[in-house]
PDB file of C-alpha atoms in Angstrom:
ATOM      1  CA  MET A  20      53.845  35.591  12.456  1.00  0.00           C
ATOM      2  CA  SER A  21      55.224  32.632  10.548  1.00  0.00           C
ATOM      3  CA  PHE A  22      55.847  30.669  13.794  1.00  0.00           C
ATOM      4  CA  HIS A  23      52.234  31.230  14.850  1.00  0.00           C
ATOM      5  CA  PHE A  24      50.959  30.257  11.416  1.00  0.00           C
ATOM      6  CA  THR A  25      53.105  27.077  11.328  1.00  0.00           C
ATOM      7  CA  ARG A  26      51.986  26.073  14.815  1.00  0.00           C
ATOM      8  CA  ASN A  27      48.282  26.519  13.871  1.00  0.00           C
ATOM      9  CA  ARG A  28      48.826  24.605  10.692  1.00  0.00           C
ATOM     10  CA  ALA A  29      50.444  21.718  12.566  1.00  0.00           C
ATOM     11  CA  ALA A  30      47.634  21.691  15.126  1.00  0.00           C
ATOM     12  CA  LEU A  31      45.048  21.616  12.344  1.00  0.00           C
ATOM     13  CA  ALA A  32      46.873  18.731  10.605  1.00  0.00           C
ATOM     14  CA  ILE A  33      47.005  16.740  13.840  1.00  0.00           C
ATOM     15  CA  ALA A  34      43.321  17.424  14.523  1.00  0.00           C
ATOM     16  CA  GLY A  35      42.472  16.330  10.989  1.00  0.00           C
ATOM     17  CA  LEU A  36      44.377  13.083  11.414  1.00  0.00           C
ATOM     18  CA  LEU A  37      42.653  12.368  14.743  1.00  0.00           C
ATOM     19  CA  LEU A  38      39.241  13.038  13.227  1.00  0.00           C
ATOM     20  CA  ALA A  39      39.981  10.849  10.219  1.00  0.00           C
ATOM     21  CA  ALA A  40      41.093   8.007  12.492  1.00  0.00           C
ATOM     22  CA  ALA A  41      38.070   8.366  14.780  1.00  0.00           C
ATOM     23  CA  ALA A  42      35.433   8.752  12.033  1.00  0.00           C
ATOM     24  CA  PRO A  43      35.038   5.009  11.255  1.00  0.00           C
ATOM     25  CA  THR A  44      34.551   4.307  14.963  1.00  0.00           C
ATOM     26  CA  ALA A  45      31.945   7.060  15.292  1.00  0.00           C
ATOM     27  CA  TYR A  46      29.984   5.909  12.271  1.00  0.00           C
ATOM     28  CA  ALA A  47      30.200   2.215  13.288  1.00  0.00           C
ATOM     29  CA  GLY A  48      27.712   2.939  16.048  1.00  0.00           C
ATOM     30  CA  LEU A  49      25.195   4.002  13.401  1.00  0.00           C
ATOM     31  CA  ASP A  50      25.543   0.802  11.351  1.00  0.00           C
ATOM     32  CA  ALA A  51      22.291  -1.194  11.600  1.00  0.00           C
ATOM     33  CA  GLU A  52      24.117  -4.428  10.852  1.00  0.00           C
ATOM     34  CA  THR A  53      26.187  -4.185  14.013  1.00  0.00           C
ATOM     35  CA  SER A  54      23.465  -2.825  16.287  1.00  0.00           C
ATOM     36  CA  PRO A  55      21.696  -5.506  18.304  1.00  0.00           C
ATOM     37  CA  ALA A  56      18.129  -6.193  17.177  1.00  0.00           C
ATOM     38  CA  PRO A  57      15.382  -5.753  19.741  1.00  0.00           C
ATOM     39  CA  THR A  58      14.580  -9.011  21.456  1.00  0.00           C
ATOM     40  CA  ARG A  59      11.085  -8.073  22.662  1.00  0.00           C
ATOM     41  CA  GLY A  60       8.201 -10.100  21.273  1.00  0.00           C
ATOM     42  CA  THR A  61       7.786 -13.335  19.400  1.00  0.00           C
ATOM     43  CA  PRO A  62       8.914 -14.020  15.805  1.00  0.00           C
ATOM     44  CA  TYR A  63       6.003 -13.340  13.434  1.00  0.00           C
ATOM     45  CA  VAL A  64       5.403 -12.981   9.733  1.00  0.00           C
ATOM     46  CA  GLU A  65       3.752  -9.760   8.584  1.00  0.00           C
ATOM     47  CA  THR A  66       1.823 -10.053   5.334  1.00  0.00           C
ATOM     48  CA  GLN A  67       0.385  -7.056   3.523  1.00  0.00           C
ATOM     49  CA  LEU A  68      -2.204  -7.650   0.817  1.00  0.00           C
ATOM     50  CA  PHE A  69      -3.217  -4.942  -1.633  1.00  0.00           C
ATOM     51  CA  PHE A  70      -6.712  -5.153  -3.069  1.00  0.00           C
ATOM     52  CA  GLY A  71      -7.761  -2.939  -5.955  1.00  0.00           C
ATOM     53  CA  THR A  72     -11.394  -1.918  -6.376  1.00  0.00           C
ATOM     54  CA  GLU A  73     -11.754  -1.045 -10.072  1.00  0.00           C
ATOM     55  CA  ARG A  74     -12.882  -3.934 -12.273  1.00  0.00           C
ATOM     56  CA  PRO A  75     -11.018  -4.485 -15.537  1.00  0.00           C
ATOM     57  CA  ASP A  76     -14.279  -5.606 -17.170  1.00  0.00           C
ATOM     58  CA  GLY A  77     -15.749  -2.135 -16.550  1.00  0.00           C
ATOM     59  CA  GLY A  78     -18.183  -3.281 -13.854  1.00  0.00           C
ATOM     60  CA  PRO A  79     -18.887  -1.226 -10.748  1.00  0.00           C
ATOM     61  CA  ALA A  80     -16.024  -0.705  -8.279  1.00  0.00           C
ATOM     62  CA  VAL A  81     -15.897  -2.831  -5.189  1.00  0.00           C
ATOM     63  CA  THR A  82     -17.701  -1.020  -2.354  1.00  0.00           C
ATOM     64  CA  ASP A  83     -16.755  -0.791   1.328  1.00  0.00           C
ATOM     65  CA  ARG A  84     -19.691  -3.026   2.155  1.00  0.00           C
ATOM     66  CA  GLN A  85     -18.581  -5.679  -0.363  1.00  0.00           C
ATOM     67  CA  PHE A  86     -15.014  -5.573   0.876  1.00  0.00           C
ATOM     68  CA  THR A  87     -16.075  -5.870   4.509  1.00  0.00           C
ATOM     69  CA  ALA A  88     -18.281  -8.836   3.651  1.00  0.00           C
ATOM     70  CA  PHE A  89     -15.367 -10.442   1.808  1.00  0.00           C
ATOM     71  CA  VAL A  90     -13.079  -9.986   4.824  1.00  0.00           C
ATOM     72  CA  ASP A  91     -15.720 -11.375   7.155  1.00  0.00           C
ATOM     73  CA  LYS A  92     -16.249 -14.459   4.996  1.00  0.00           C
ATOM     74  CA  GLU A  93     -12.808 -15.180   3.529  1.00  0.00           C
ATOM     75  CA  VAL A  94     -10.218 -13.739   5.942  1.00  0.00           C
ATOM     76  CA  THR A  95     -11.547 -13.680   9.508  1.00  0.00           C
ATOM     77  CA  PRO A  96     -12.238 -17.447   9.722  1.00  0.00           C
ATOM     78  CA  ASP A  97      -8.574 -18.191   8.849  1.00  0.00           C
ATOM     79  CA  PHE A  98      -7.060 -15.328  10.850  1.00  0.00           C
ATOM     80  CA  PRO A  99      -9.435 -14.864  13.826  1.00  0.00           C
ATOM     81  CA  ASP A 100      -6.758 -13.431  16.162  1.00  0.00           C
ATOM     82  CA  GLY A 101      -6.835 -10.059  14.372  1.00  0.00           C
ATOM     83  CA  LEU A 102      -6.039  -8.052  11.312  1.00  0.00           C
ATOM     84  CA  THR A 103      -5.870  -4.448  10.109  1.00  0.00           C
ATOM     85  CA  VAL A 104      -7.573  -2.916   7.082  1.00  0.00           C
ATOM     86  CA  GLN A 105      -6.502   0.469   5.744  1.00  0.00           C
ATOM     87  CA  ASN A 106      -7.972   2.488   2.915  1.00  0.00           C
ATOM     88  CA  GLY A 107      -5.615   3.627   0.208  1.00  0.00           C
ATOM     89  CA  ARG A 108      -5.130   5.046  -3.248  1.00  0.00           C
ATOM     90  CA  GLY A 109      -2.978   2.940  -5.505  1.00  0.00           C
ATOM     91  CA  GLN A 110      -1.786   2.485  -9.021  1.00  0.00           C
ATOM     92  CA  TRP A 111      -0.258  -0.284 -11.061  1.00  0.00           C
ATOM     93  CA  ARG A 112       0.354  -1.261 -14.669  1.00  0.00           C
ATOM     94  CA  ASP A 113      -2.277  -3.763 -15.849  1.00  0.00           C
ATOM     95  CA  ALA A 114      -1.735  -6.681 -18.262  1.00  0.00           C
ATOM     96  CA  ASN A 115      -2.385  -4.339 -21.219  1.00  0.00           C
ATOM     97  CA  GLY A 116       0.282  -1.892 -20.070  1.00  0.00           C
ATOM     98  CA  LYS A 117      -2.230   0.750 -18.927  1.00  0.00           C
ATOM     99  CA  ILE A 118      -1.557   2.589 -15.636  1.00  0.00           C
ATOM    100  CA  GLU A 119      -4.611   2.060 -13.449  1.00  0.00           C
ATOM    101  CA  LYS A 120      -5.246   4.441 -10.560  1.00  0.00           C
ATOM    102  CA  GLU A 121      -7.844   3.324  -8.066  1.00  0.00           C
ATOM    103  CA  ARG A 122      -9.152   3.249  -4.507  1.00  0.00           C
ATOM    104  CA  SER A 123      -7.689   0.263  -2.695  1.00  0.00           C
ATOM    105  CA  TYR A 124      -7.489  -1.607   0.562  1.00  0.00           C
ATOM    106  CA  GLU A 125      -4.405  -2.754   2.421  1.00  0.00           C
ATOM    107  CA  LEU A 126      -4.944  -5.775   4.658  1.00  0.00           C
ATOM    108  CA  ILE A 127      -2.231  -6.486   7.249  1.00  0.00           C
ATOM    109  CA  LEU A 128      -1.945  -9.890   8.882  1.00  0.00           C
ATOM    110  CA  LEU A 129       0.479 -10.942  11.617  1.00  0.00           C
ATOM    111  CA  TYR A 130       0.895 -14.631  12.419  1.00  0.00           C
ATOM    112  CA  PRO A 131       3.549 -16.648  14.213  1.00  0.00           C
ATOM    113  CA  VAL A 132       6.523 -17.913  12.192  1.00  0.00           C
ATOM    114  CA  THR A 133       5.577 -21.395  13.353  1.00  0.00           C
ATOM    115  CA  ALA A 134       2.274 -21.013  11.417  1.00  0.00           C
ATOM    116  CA  ALA A 135       3.918 -19.642   8.256  1.00  0.00           C
ATOM    117  CA  GLY A 136       3.283 -22.740   6.114  1.00  0.00           C
ATOM    118  CA  ALA A 137      -0.428 -22.884   6.884  1.00  0.00           C
ATOM    119  CA  GLY A 138      -0.664 -19.076   6.736  1.00  0.00           C
ATOM    120  CA  ASP A 139       0.865 -19.031   3.263  1.00  0.00           C
ATOM    121  CA  ARG A 140      -1.686 -21.501   1.945  1.00  0.00           C
ATOM    122  CA  LYS A 141      -4.592 -19.579   3.480  1.00  0.00           C
ATOM    123  CA  ILE A 142      -3.346 -16.259   2.103  1.00  0.00           C
ATOM    124  CA  GLU A 143      -3.033 -17.638  -1.397  1.00  0.00           C
ATOM    125  CA  GLU A 144      -6.661 -18.881  -1.130  1.00  0.00           C
ATOM    126  CA  ILE A 145      -7.747 -15.385  -0.048  1.00  0.00           C
ATOM    127  CA  ARG A 146      -5.949 -13.816  -3.009  1.00  0.00           C
ATOM    128  CA  ARG A 147      -7.526 -16.198  -5.517  1.00  0.00           C
ATOM    129  CA  ALA A 148     -10.999 -15.766  -3.960  1.00  0.00           C
ATOM    130  CA  TYR A 149     -10.803 -11.953  -4.295  1.00  0.00           C
ATOM    131  CA  GLU A 150      -9.543 -12.125  -7.871  1.00  0.00           C
ATOM    132  CA  LYS A 151     -12.435 -14.472  -8.775  1.00  0.00           C
ATOM    133  CA  ALA A 152     -15.167 -12.658  -6.839  1.00  0.00           C
ATOM    134  CA  PHE A 153     -14.286  -9.162  -8.154  1.00  0.00           C
ATOM    135  CA  ALA A 154     -12.741  -9.923 -11.549  1.00  0.00           C
ATOM    136  CA  GLN A 155      -9.281  -8.698 -10.561  1.00  0.00           C
ATOM    137  CA  GLU A 156      -6.031  -9.418 -12.396  1.00  0.00           C
ATOM    138  CA  ALA A 157      -4.053  -9.681  -9.176  1.00  0.00           C
ATOM    139  CA  VAL A 158      -3.861  -9.042  -5.424  1.00  0.00           C
ATOM    140  CA  GLY A 159      -0.465  -7.711  -4.374  1.00  0.00           C
ATOM    141  CA  ARG A 160       1.381  -9.426  -1.526  1.00  0.00           C
ATOM    142  CA  VAL A 161       4.376  -8.419   0.585  1.00  0.00           C
ATOM    143  CA  ASP A 162       5.829 -10.617   3.357  1.00  0.00           C
ATOM    144  CA  ASP A 163       8.308  -9.613   5.982  1.00  0.00           C
ATOM    145  CA  ARG A 164       9.642 -10.960   9.259  1.00  0.00           C
ATOM    146  CA  ALA A 165       8.619  -9.111  12.398  1.00  0.00           C
ATOM    147  CA  ARG A 166       8.641  -9.412  16.180  1.00  0.00           C
ATOM    148  CA  ALA A 167       5.265  -8.858  17.850  1.00  0.00           C
ATOM    149  CA  ASP A 168       4.257  -8.488  21.477  1.00  0.00           C
ATOM    150  CA  PHE A 169       0.621  -8.334  22.451  1.00  0.00           C
TER     151      PHE A 169
END
C-alpha cells in the first residue's frame, strides 16, 4: 500500500508542477493587452453626452418635443452623418450637494479621428447651448476611441 500511495503522490506532485508551469501560458491568451485589436473599420471618436431634464430653478422639465427640437437645431447641422439618442434615468450630485434623480437623454456621436478638433469645438458649443436654453448646471461628456465601419 505504501508503494502505491508514494507513486500516486509523486504523480500528483509532477502534475501540479506541470500545471503551475503551464498556467501563465494558458492565461496569457486571455490577456487583452497581448491580443491583437480588430482592424476592421476606420478610427473614430465616440462621444456620449448626458442631458438632464429637471431644471434647477424649479421650472418644468425638458420635454421630448423640446429635446428633439434642440437636437434638430443644435446638433444635426454639425453632425449630419448620424447620431443616436437614448432615453435614460440618471442621477448626479448638484452644486449644492443634493442628489438629483431625473429623466435624461444620452446622445451618441461618432466622427472620424481626423475631424476630432472641429468635433470637439462643436460639441462644446452644443453643451453650452443646452445649459443656457434649459437652465442646466452641466451636460456630461465622455469621449473614447473607436473603430467604425458603415
